[in-house]
PDB file of C-alpha atoms in Angstrom:
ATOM      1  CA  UNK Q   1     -41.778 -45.935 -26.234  1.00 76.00           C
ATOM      2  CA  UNK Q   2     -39.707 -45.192 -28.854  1.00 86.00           C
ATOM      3  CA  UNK Q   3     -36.341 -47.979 -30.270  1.00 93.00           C
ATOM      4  CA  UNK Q   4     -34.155 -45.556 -28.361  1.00 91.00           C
ATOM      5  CA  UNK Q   5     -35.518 -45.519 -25.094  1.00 94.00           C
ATOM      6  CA  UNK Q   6     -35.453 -48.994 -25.643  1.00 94.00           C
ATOM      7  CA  UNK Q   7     -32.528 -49.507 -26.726  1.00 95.00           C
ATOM      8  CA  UNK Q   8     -30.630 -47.523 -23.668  1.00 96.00           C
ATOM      9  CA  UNK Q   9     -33.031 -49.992 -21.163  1.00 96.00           C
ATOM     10  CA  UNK Q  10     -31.264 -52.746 -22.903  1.00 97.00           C
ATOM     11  CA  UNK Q  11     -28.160 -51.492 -22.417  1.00 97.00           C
ATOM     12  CA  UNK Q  12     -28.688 -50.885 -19.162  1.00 97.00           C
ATOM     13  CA  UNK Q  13     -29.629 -53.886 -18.158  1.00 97.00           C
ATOM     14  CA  UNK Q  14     -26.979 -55.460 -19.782  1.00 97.00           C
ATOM     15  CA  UNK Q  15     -24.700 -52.984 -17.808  1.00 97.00           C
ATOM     16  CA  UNK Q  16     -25.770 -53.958 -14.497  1.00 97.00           C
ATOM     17  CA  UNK Q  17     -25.724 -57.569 -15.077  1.00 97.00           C
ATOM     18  CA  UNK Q  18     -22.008 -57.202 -16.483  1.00 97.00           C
ATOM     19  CA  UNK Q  19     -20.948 -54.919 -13.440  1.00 97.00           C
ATOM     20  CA  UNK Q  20     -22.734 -57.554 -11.456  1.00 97.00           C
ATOM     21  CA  UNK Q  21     -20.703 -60.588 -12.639  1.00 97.00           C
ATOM     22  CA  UNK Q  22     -17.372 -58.399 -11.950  1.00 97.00           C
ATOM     23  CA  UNK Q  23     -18.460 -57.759  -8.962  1.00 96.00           C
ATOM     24  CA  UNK Q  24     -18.741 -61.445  -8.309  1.00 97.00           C
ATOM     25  CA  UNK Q  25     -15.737 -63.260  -9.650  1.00 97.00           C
ATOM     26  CA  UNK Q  26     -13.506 -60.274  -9.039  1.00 96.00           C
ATOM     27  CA  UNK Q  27     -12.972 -58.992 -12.603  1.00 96.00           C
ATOM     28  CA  UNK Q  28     -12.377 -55.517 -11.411  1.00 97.00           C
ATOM     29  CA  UNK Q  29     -12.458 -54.668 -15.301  1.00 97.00           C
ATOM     30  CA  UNK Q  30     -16.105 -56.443 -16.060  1.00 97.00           C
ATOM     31  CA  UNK Q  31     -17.216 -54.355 -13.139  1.00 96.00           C
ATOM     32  CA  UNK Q  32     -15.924 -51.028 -14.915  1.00 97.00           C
ATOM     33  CA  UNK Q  33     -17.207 -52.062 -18.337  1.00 97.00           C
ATOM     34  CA  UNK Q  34     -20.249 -52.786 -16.790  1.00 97.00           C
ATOM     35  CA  UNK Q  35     -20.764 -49.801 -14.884  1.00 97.00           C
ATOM     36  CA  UNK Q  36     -20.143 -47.728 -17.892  1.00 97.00           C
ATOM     37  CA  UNK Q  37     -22.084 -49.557 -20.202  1.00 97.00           C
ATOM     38  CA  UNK Q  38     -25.205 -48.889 -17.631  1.00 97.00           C
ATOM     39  CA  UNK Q  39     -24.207 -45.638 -17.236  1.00 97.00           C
ATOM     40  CA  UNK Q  40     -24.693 -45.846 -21.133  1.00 97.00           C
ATOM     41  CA  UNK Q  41     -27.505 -46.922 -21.182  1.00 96.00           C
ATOM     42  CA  UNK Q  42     -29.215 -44.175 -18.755  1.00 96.00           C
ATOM     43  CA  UNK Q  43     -27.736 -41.442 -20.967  1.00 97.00           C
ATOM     44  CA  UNK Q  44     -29.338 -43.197 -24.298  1.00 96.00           C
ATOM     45  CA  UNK Q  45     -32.997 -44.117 -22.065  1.00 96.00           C
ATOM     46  CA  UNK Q  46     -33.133 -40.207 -21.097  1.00 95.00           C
ATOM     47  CA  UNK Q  47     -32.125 -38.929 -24.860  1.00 95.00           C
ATOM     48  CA  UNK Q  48     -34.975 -41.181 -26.138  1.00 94.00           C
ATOM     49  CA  UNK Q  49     -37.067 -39.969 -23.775  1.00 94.00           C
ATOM     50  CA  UNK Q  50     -36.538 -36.227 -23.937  1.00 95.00           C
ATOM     51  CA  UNK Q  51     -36.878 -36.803 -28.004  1.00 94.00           C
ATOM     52  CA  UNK Q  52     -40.447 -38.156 -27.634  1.00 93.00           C
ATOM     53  CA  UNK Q  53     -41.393 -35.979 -25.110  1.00 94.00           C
ATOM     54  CA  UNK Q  54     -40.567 -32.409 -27.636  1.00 95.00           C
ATOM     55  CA  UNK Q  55     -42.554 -34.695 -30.176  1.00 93.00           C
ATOM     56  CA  UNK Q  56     -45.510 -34.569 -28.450  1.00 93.00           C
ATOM     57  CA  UNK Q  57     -45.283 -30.923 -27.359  1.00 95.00           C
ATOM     58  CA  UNK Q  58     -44.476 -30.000 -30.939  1.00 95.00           C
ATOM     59  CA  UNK Q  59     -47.487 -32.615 -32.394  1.00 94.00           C
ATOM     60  CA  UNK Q  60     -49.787 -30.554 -29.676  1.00 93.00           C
ATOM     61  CA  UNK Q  61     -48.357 -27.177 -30.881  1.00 93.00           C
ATOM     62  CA  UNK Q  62     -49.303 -28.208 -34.254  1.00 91.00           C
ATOM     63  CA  UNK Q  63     -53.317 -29.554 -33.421  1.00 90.00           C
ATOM     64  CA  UNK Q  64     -53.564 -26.220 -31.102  1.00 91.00           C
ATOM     65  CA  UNK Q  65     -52.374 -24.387 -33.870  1.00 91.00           C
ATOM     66  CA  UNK Q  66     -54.661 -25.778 -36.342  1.00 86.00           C
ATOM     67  CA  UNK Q  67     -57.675 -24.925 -34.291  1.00 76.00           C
TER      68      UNK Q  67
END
């Protein structure tokens, strides 16, 4: 797993506990912030992800090529 996917599950997490505590004491604002900081998050997770996945086709490409 590579820092970014890790760093978009953090902020994910982060999000959804944020948007949770809105949720609970009201702060319609915490609940938005929240939501958009998971929302965040997801986009950063699925960047990291897509990045390491071309890595690996490329790093295959490469071996196959050598071959």
């Amino acid at each position: 797993m590579r820092q970014q996917e890790v760093r978009g599950k953090t902020k994910k997490v982060k999000g959804k506990v944020k948007e949770a505590v809105g949720i609970l004491s009201g702060d319609k604002k915490m609940e938005r912030e929240g939501s958009l900081q998971r929302a965040e998050g997801t986009v950063q997770e699925g960047l990291g992800v897509a990045r390491r996945k071309v890595g690996e086709v490329l790093t295959n490409l490469g071996n196959a090529i050598k071959k």
